[in-house]
């Protein structure tokens, strides 16, 4: 048990270290919500809310998300521990959607039509673009994330590095406004 806790801590610290200065890393634990308000008052550009796939959406998950809403912090969601989760992606996404609109699964394997339908429901601009072209441009997706109309969700297992590559690609594209050749693979399926 101690070895597993140590690995989890190291993984959390590495992820937080990589994201320092750009992203506020929020582990999904009850203890963090007491400090979050103070940290958010000082400003955060983006937040990463990590949800345990094995535990699902907990009351403190909702508390953390409400605080992020209060301070208008664009939020990414990483649903971790999917390698040991007893809940399906659909059940976990359903739990997130109970907290509000805009939670979209950006993970690999989401059907293109389902992905764009979900995005189109988040804003009128994206709906118009989707109806006109059958797609939503990367710039519109970036803008909707910054405006908190879309909360990108990723599924994976951090200790196995599963799902992190896709997450970091989108984060890079959104945070630094980069147009990278492979962004279309990640942002437009």
PDB file of C-alpha atoms in Angstrom:
ATOM      1  CA  UNK A   1       0.000   0.000   0.000  1.00  0.00           C
ATOM      2  CA  UNK A   2       2.810   2.418   0.862  1.00  0.00           C
ATOM      3  CA  UNK A   3       4.467   1.811  -2.512  1.00  0.00           C
ATOM      4  CA  UNK A   4       1.218   2.625  -4.362  1.00  0.00           C
ATOM      5  CA  UNK A   5       0.756   5.841  -2.365  1.00  0.00           C
ATOM      6  CA  UNK A   6       4.337   6.836  -3.106  1.00  0.00           C
ATOM      7  CA  UNK A   7       3.877   6.225  -6.837  1.00  0.00           C
ATOM      8  CA  UNK A   8       0.633   8.239  -6.814  1.00  0.00           C
ATOM      9  CA  UNK A   9       2.346  11.113  -5.025  1.00  0.00           C
ATOM     10  CA  UNK A  10       5.299  11.077  -7.416  1.00  0.00           C
ATOM     11  CA  UNK A  11       2.964  11.012 -10.416  1.00  0.00           C
ATOM     12  CA  UNK A  12       0.953  13.921  -8.991  1.00  0.00           C
ATOM     13  CA  UNK A  13       4.089  15.930  -8.265  1.00  0.00           C
ATOM     14  CA  UNK A  14       5.515  15.292 -11.730  1.00  0.00           C
ATOM     15  CA  UNK A  15       2.282  16.310 -13.389  1.00  0.00           C
ATOM     16  CA  UNK A  16       2.048  19.420 -11.226  1.00  0.00           C
ATOM     17  CA  UNK A  17       5.700  20.304 -11.898  1.00  0.00           C
ATOM     18  CA  UNK A  18       5.220  20.062 -15.641  1.00  0.00           C
ATOM     19  CA  UNK A  19       2.248  22.389 -15.446  1.00  0.00           C
ATOM     20  CA  UNK A  20       3.604  25.036 -13.075  1.00  0.00           C
ATOM     21  CA  UNK A  21       2.954  28.562 -14.226  1.00  0.00           C
ATOM     22  CA  UNK A  22       0.334  27.650 -16.782  1.00  0.00           C
ATOM     23  CA  UNK A  23      -2.111  25.432 -15.067  1.00  0.00           C
ATOM     24  CA  UNK A  24      -3.493  25.088 -11.582  1.00  0.00           C
ATOM     25  CA  UNK A  25      -3.380  21.382 -10.780  1.00  0.00           C
ATOM     26  CA  UNK A  26      -6.251  20.275  -8.581  1.00  0.00           C
ATOM     27  CA  UNK A  27      -6.235  16.781  -7.198  1.00  0.00           C
ATOM     28  CA  UNK A  28      -9.742  15.547  -6.506  1.00  0.00           C
ATOM     29  CA  UNK A  29      -9.505  15.315  -2.741  1.00  0.00           C
ATOM     30  CA  UNK A  30     -11.562  16.932   0.033  1.00  0.00           C
ATOM     31  CA  UNK A  31      -8.484  18.520   1.621  1.00  0.00           C
ATOM     32  CA  UNK A  32      -7.653  20.627  -1.443  1.00  0.00           C
ATOM     33  CA  UNK A  33     -10.970  22.490  -1.611  1.00  0.00           C
ATOM     34  CA  UNK A  34     -10.215  24.399   1.612  1.00  0.00           C
ATOM     35  CA  UNK A  35      -7.090  25.993   0.072  1.00  0.00           C
ATOM     36  CA  UNK A  36      -8.429  26.417  -3.451  1.00  0.00           C
ATOM     37  CA  UNK A  37     -10.347  29.631  -2.893  1.00  0.00           C
ATOM     38  CA  UNK A  38      -7.234  31.438  -1.660  1.00  0.00           C
ATOM     39  CA  UNK A  39      -5.178  30.187  -4.589  1.00  0.00           C
ATOM     40  CA  UNK A  40      -7.825  31.140  -7.134  1.00  0.00           C
ATOM     41  CA  UNK A  41      -8.016  34.685  -5.799  1.00  0.00           C
ATOM     42  CA  UNK A  42      -4.391  35.122  -6.844  1.00  0.00           C
ATOM     43  CA  UNK A  43      -5.306  34.032 -10.371  1.00  0.00           C
ATOM     44  CA  UNK A  44      -5.015  30.902 -12.421  1.00  0.00           C
ATOM     45  CA  UNK A  45      -4.888  30.703 -16.182  1.00  0.00           C
ATOM     46  CA  UNK A  46      -6.287  27.184 -16.511  1.00  0.00           C
ATOM     47  CA  UNK A  47      -7.162  24.378 -14.125  1.00  0.00           C
ATOM     48  CA  UNK A  48      -6.856  20.632 -14.365  1.00  0.00           C
ATOM     49  CA  UNK A  49      -9.439  18.809 -12.296  1.00  0.00           C
ATOM     50  CA  UNK A  50      -8.421  15.195 -11.765  1.00  0.00           C
ATOM     51  CA  UNK A  51     -11.302  12.813 -11.091  1.00  0.00           C
ATOM     52  CA  UNK A  52     -10.829   9.223  -9.959  1.00  0.00           C
ATOM     53  CA  UNK A  53     -12.424   6.866 -12.431  1.00  0.00           C
ATOM     54  CA  UNK A  54     -12.590   4.222  -9.733  1.00  0.00           C
ATOM     55  CA  UNK A  55     -14.539   6.478  -7.345  1.00  0.00           C
ATOM     56  CA  UNK A  56     -16.575   8.542  -9.791  1.00  0.00           C
ATOM     57  CA  UNK A  57     -17.914  12.027  -9.182  1.00  0.00           C
ATOM     58  CA  UNK A  58     -17.772  12.780  -5.459  1.00  0.00           C
ATOM     59  CA  UNK A  59     -19.317  15.704  -3.528  1.00  0.00           C
ATOM     60  CA  UNK A  60     -15.900  17.392  -3.283  1.00  0.00           C
ATOM     61  CA  UNK A  61     -15.590  17.166  -7.089  1.00  0.00           C
ATOM     62  CA  UNK A  62     -18.693  19.339  -7.329  1.00  0.00           C
ATOM     63  CA  UNK A  63     -17.337  21.732  -4.693  1.00  0.00           C
ATOM     64  CA  UNK A  64     -14.062  22.164  -6.580  1.00  0.00           C
ATOM     65  CA  UNK A  65     -15.880  22.711  -9.864  1.00  0.00           C
ATOM     66  CA  UNK A  66     -18.180  25.338  -8.292  1.00  0.00           C
ATOM     67  CA  UNK A  67     -15.128  27.233  -7.020  1.00  0.00           C
ATOM     68  CA  UNK A  68     -13.570  27.124 -10.483  1.00  0.00           C
ATOM     69  CA  UNK A  69     -16.842  28.465 -11.886  1.00  0.00           C
ATOM     70  CA  UNK A  70     -16.946  31.247  -9.318  1.00  0.00           C
ATOM     71  CA  UNK A  71     -13.497  32.448 -10.392  1.00  0.00           C
ATOM     72  CA  UNK A  72     -14.126  31.809 -14.116  1.00  0.00           C
ATOM     73  CA  UNK A  73     -11.142  29.507 -14.543  1.00  0.00           C
ATOM     74  CA  UNK A  74     -11.164  27.486 -17.795  1.00  0.00           C
ATOM     75  CA  UNK A  75     -11.007  23.858 -16.729  1.00  0.00           C
ATOM     76  CA  UNK A  76      -9.722  20.615 -18.199  1.00  0.00           C
ATOM     77  CA  UNK A  77     -10.838  17.322 -16.656  1.00  0.00           C
ATOM     78  CA  UNK A  78      -8.698  14.191 -16.522  1.00  0.00           C
ATOM     79  CA  UNK A  79     -10.540  11.070 -15.403  1.00  0.00           C
ATOM     80  CA  UNK A  80      -7.756   8.936 -13.988  1.00  0.00           C
ATOM     81  CA  UNK A  81      -7.461   5.266 -12.985  1.00  0.00           C
ATOM     82  CA  UNK A  82      -9.541   4.029 -15.906  1.00  0.00           C
ATOM     83  CA  UNK A  83      -7.468   0.858 -15.836  1.00  0.00           C
ATOM     84  CA  UNK A  84      -9.169  -0.094 -12.554  1.00  0.00           C
ATOM     85  CA  UNK A  85     -12.463   1.793 -12.880  1.00  0.00           C
ATOM     86  CA  UNK A  86     -15.703  -0.081 -12.409  1.00  0.00           C
ATOM     87  CA  UNK A  87     -17.688   2.762 -13.991  1.00  0.00           C
ATOM     88  CA  UNK A  88     -17.895   3.196 -17.768  1.00  0.00           C
ATOM     89  CA  UNK A  89     -16.943   6.355 -19.651  1.00  0.00           C
ATOM     90  CA  UNK A  90     -20.623   7.029 -20.283  1.00  0.00           C
ATOM     91  CA  UNK A  91     -21.446   6.777 -16.573  1.00  0.00           C
ATOM     92  CA  UNK A  92     -18.566   9.089 -15.640  1.00  0.00           C
ATOM     93  CA  UNK A  93     -19.478  11.610 -18.359  1.00  0.00           C
ATOM     94  CA  UNK A  94     -23.085  11.464 -17.124  1.00  0.00           C
ATOM     95  CA  UNK A  95     -21.873  12.335 -13.626  1.00  0.00           C
ATOM     96  CA  UNK A  96     -19.878  15.283 -14.958  1.00  0.00           C
ATOM     97  CA  UNK A  97     -22.812  16.521 -17.029  1.00  0.00           C
ATOM     98  CA  UNK A  98     -24.951  16.623 -13.884  1.00  0.00           C
ATOM     99  CA  UNK A  99     -22.622  19.407 -12.684  1.00  0.00           C
ATOM    100  CA  UNK A 100     -23.312  21.507 -15.792  1.00  0.00           C
ATOM    101  CA  UNK A 101     -23.103  21.772 -19.555  1.00  0.00           C
ATOM    102  CA  UNK A 102     -20.019  21.725 -21.726  1.00  0.00           C
ATOM    103  CA  UNK A 103     -18.257  18.533 -20.619  1.00  0.00           C
ATOM    104  CA  UNK A 104     -17.005  16.990 -23.871  1.00  0.00           C
ATOM    105  CA  UNK A 105     -15.008  13.772 -24.214  1.00  0.00           C
ATOM    106  CA  UNK A 106     -11.814  14.611 -26.137  1.00  0.00           C
ATOM    107  CA  UNK A 107     -10.376  11.107 -25.712  1.00  0.00           C
ATOM    108  CA  UNK A 108      -9.373   8.882 -28.589  1.00  0.00           C
ATOM    109  CA  UNK A 109     -12.097   6.705 -30.017  1.00  0.00           C
ATOM    110  CA  UNK A 110     -15.001   9.140 -29.679  1.00  0.00           C
ATOM    111  CA  UNK A 111     -16.981   9.015 -32.946  1.00  0.00           C
ATOM    112  CA  UNK A 112     -16.454  12.151 -35.023  1.00  0.00           C
ATOM    113  CA  UNK A 113     -20.160  12.939 -35.278  1.00  0.00           C
ATOM    114  CA  UNK A 114     -20.697  12.554 -31.529  1.00  0.00           C
ATOM    115  CA  UNK A 115     -17.701  14.810 -30.818  1.00  0.00           C
ATOM    116  CA  UNK A 116     -18.901  17.605 -33.112  1.00  0.00           C
ATOM    117  CA  UNK A 117     -22.525  17.291 -32.002  1.00  0.00           C
ATOM    118  CA  UNK A 118     -21.392  17.786 -28.413  1.00  0.00           C
ATOM    119  CA  UNK A 119     -19.283  20.813 -29.307  1.00  0.00           C
ATOM    120  CA  UNK A 120     -22.069  22.338 -31.392  1.00  0.00           C
ATOM    121  CA  UNK A 121     -24.403  22.211 -28.402  1.00  0.00           C
ATOM    122  CA  UNK A 122     -22.006  24.366 -26.353  1.00  0.00           C
ATOM    123  CA  UNK A 123     -22.260  27.633 -28.291  1.00  0.00           C
ATOM    124  CA  UNK A 124     -24.240  29.242 -31.078  1.00  0.00           C
ATOM    125  CA  UNK A 125     -21.074  30.082 -33.019  1.00  0.00           C
ATOM    126  CA  UNK A 126     -19.921  26.475 -33.014  1.00  0.00           C
ATOM    127  CA  UNK A 127     -23.432  25.320 -33.922  1.00  0.00           C
ATOM    128  CA  UNK A 128     -23.442  27.612 -36.965  1.00  0.00           C
ATOM    129  CA  UNK A 129     -19.988  26.475 -38.048  1.00  0.00           C
ATOM    130  CA  UNK A 130     -20.925  22.829 -37.596  1.00  0.00           C
ATOM    131  CA  UNK A 131     -24.138  23.208 -39.595  1.00  0.00           C
ATOM    132  CA  UNK A 132     -22.317  25.113 -42.366  1.00  0.00           C
ATOM    133  CA  UNK A 133     -19.210  22.947 -42.676  1.00  0.00           C
ATOM    134  CA  UNK A 134     -19.822  19.711 -40.772  1.00  0.00           C
ATOM    135  CA  UNK A 135     -16.873  20.514 -38.511  1.00  0.00           C
ATOM    136  CA  UNK A 136     -15.784  23.008 -35.861  1.00  0.00           C
ATOM    137  CA  UNK A 137     -12.470  24.845 -36.434  1.00  0.00           C
ATOM    138  CA  UNK A 138      -9.692  24.525 -33.862  1.00  0.00           C
ATOM    139  CA  UNK A 139      -9.802  28.283 -33.154  1.00  0.00           C
ATOM    140  CA  UNK A 140     -13.482  28.064 -32.196  1.00  0.00           C
ATOM    141  CA  UNK A 141     -12.713  25.146 -29.880  1.00  0.00           C
ATOM    142  CA  UNK A 142      -9.867  27.087 -28.233  1.00  0.00           C
ATOM    143  CA  UNK A 143     -12.081  30.118 -27.753  1.00  0.00           C
ATOM    144  CA  UNK A 144     -14.919  28.066 -26.253  1.00  0.00           C
ATOM    145  CA  UNK A 145     -12.505  26.471 -23.768  1.00  0.00           C
ATOM    146  CA  UNK A 146     -11.201  29.893 -22.707  1.00  0.00           C
ATOM    147  CA  UNK A 147     -14.757  31.174 -22.323  1.00  0.00           C
ATOM    148  CA  UNK A 148     -15.729  28.147 -20.188  1.00  0.00           C
ATOM    149  CA  UNK A 149     -18.305  26.935 -22.699  1.00  0.00           C
ATOM    150  CA  UNK A 150     -16.385  23.667 -23.166  1.00  0.00           C
ATOM    151  CA  UNK A 151     -14.634  21.577 -20.529  1.00  0.00           C
ATOM    152  CA  UNK A 152     -12.427  19.049 -22.331  1.00  0.00           C
ATOM    153  CA  UNK A 153     -12.474  15.630 -20.659  1.00  0.00           C
ATOM    154  CA  UNK A 154      -9.786  12.995 -21.067  1.00  0.00           C
ATOM    155  CA  UNK A 155      -9.761   9.424 -19.811  1.00  0.00           C
ATOM    156  CA  UNK A 156      -6.660   7.466 -18.923  1.00  0.00           C
ATOM    157  CA  UNK A 157      -4.378   5.972 -16.350  1.00  0.00           C
ATOM    158  CA  UNK A 158      -1.646   8.431 -15.355  1.00  0.00           C
ATOM    159  CA  UNK A 159       0.663   5.849 -13.805  1.00  0.00           C
ATOM    160  CA  UNK A 160       0.695   3.999 -17.119  1.00  0.00           C
ATOM    161  CA  UNK A 161       0.918   7.296 -19.055  1.00  0.00           C
ATOM    162  CA  UNK A 162      -2.281   6.294 -20.838  1.00  0.00           C
ATOM    163  CA  UNK A 163      -4.241   9.254 -22.199  1.00  0.00           C
ATOM    164  CA  UNK A 164      -1.724  11.909 -21.130  1.00  0.00           C
ATOM    165  CA  UNK A 165      -0.214  12.498 -24.592  1.00  0.00           C
ATOM    166  CA  UNK A 166      -3.539  13.543 -26.071  1.00  0.00           C
ATOM    167  CA  UNK A 167      -4.255  15.767 -23.069  1.00  0.00           C
ATOM    168  CA  UNK A 168      -0.881  17.550 -23.256  1.00  0.00           C
ATOM    169  CA  UNK A 169      -1.243  18.078 -27.009  1.00  0.00           C
ATOM    170  CA  UNK A 170      -4.563  19.865 -26.576  1.00  0.00           C
ATOM    171  CA  UNK A 171      -3.316  21.808 -23.574  1.00  0.00           C
ATOM    172  CA  UNK A 172      -0.326  23.036 -25.561  1.00  0.00           C
ATOM    173  CA  UNK A 173      -2.495  24.051 -28.493  1.00  0.00           C
ATOM    174  CA  UNK A 174      -4.978  25.904 -26.273  1.00  0.00           C
ATOM    175  CA  UNK A 175      -2.586  27.607 -23.863  1.00  0.00           C
ATOM    176  CA  UNK A 176      -0.040  28.829 -26.345  1.00  0.00           C
ATOM    177  CA  UNK A 177      -2.289  29.402 -29.346  1.00  0.00           C
ATOM    178  CA  UNK A 178      -0.050  27.215 -31.410  1.00  0.00           C
ATOM    179  CA  UNK A 179      -1.039  25.872 -34.754  1.00  0.00           C
ATOM    180  CA  UNK A 180       0.806  22.621 -34.846  1.00  0.00           C
ATOM    181  CA  UNK A 181       0.638  20.219 -37.775  1.00  0.00           C
ATOM    182  CA  UNK A 182      -0.838  17.386 -35.742  1.00  0.00           C
ATOM    183  CA  UNK A 183      -3.382  19.575 -33.908  1.00  0.00           C
ATOM    184  CA  UNK A 184      -6.045  18.567 -36.402  1.00  0.00           C
ATOM    185  CA  UNK A 185      -5.673  14.966 -35.258  1.00  0.00           C
ATOM    186  CA  UNK A 186      -6.418  15.971 -31.694  1.00  0.00           C
ATOM    187  CA  UNK A 187      -8.852  18.816 -32.109  1.00  0.00           C
ATOM    188  CA  UNK A 188     -10.874  17.714 -35.096  1.00  0.00           C
ATOM    189  CA  UNK A 189     -10.619  13.924 -34.883  1.00  0.00           C
TER     190      UNK A 189
END
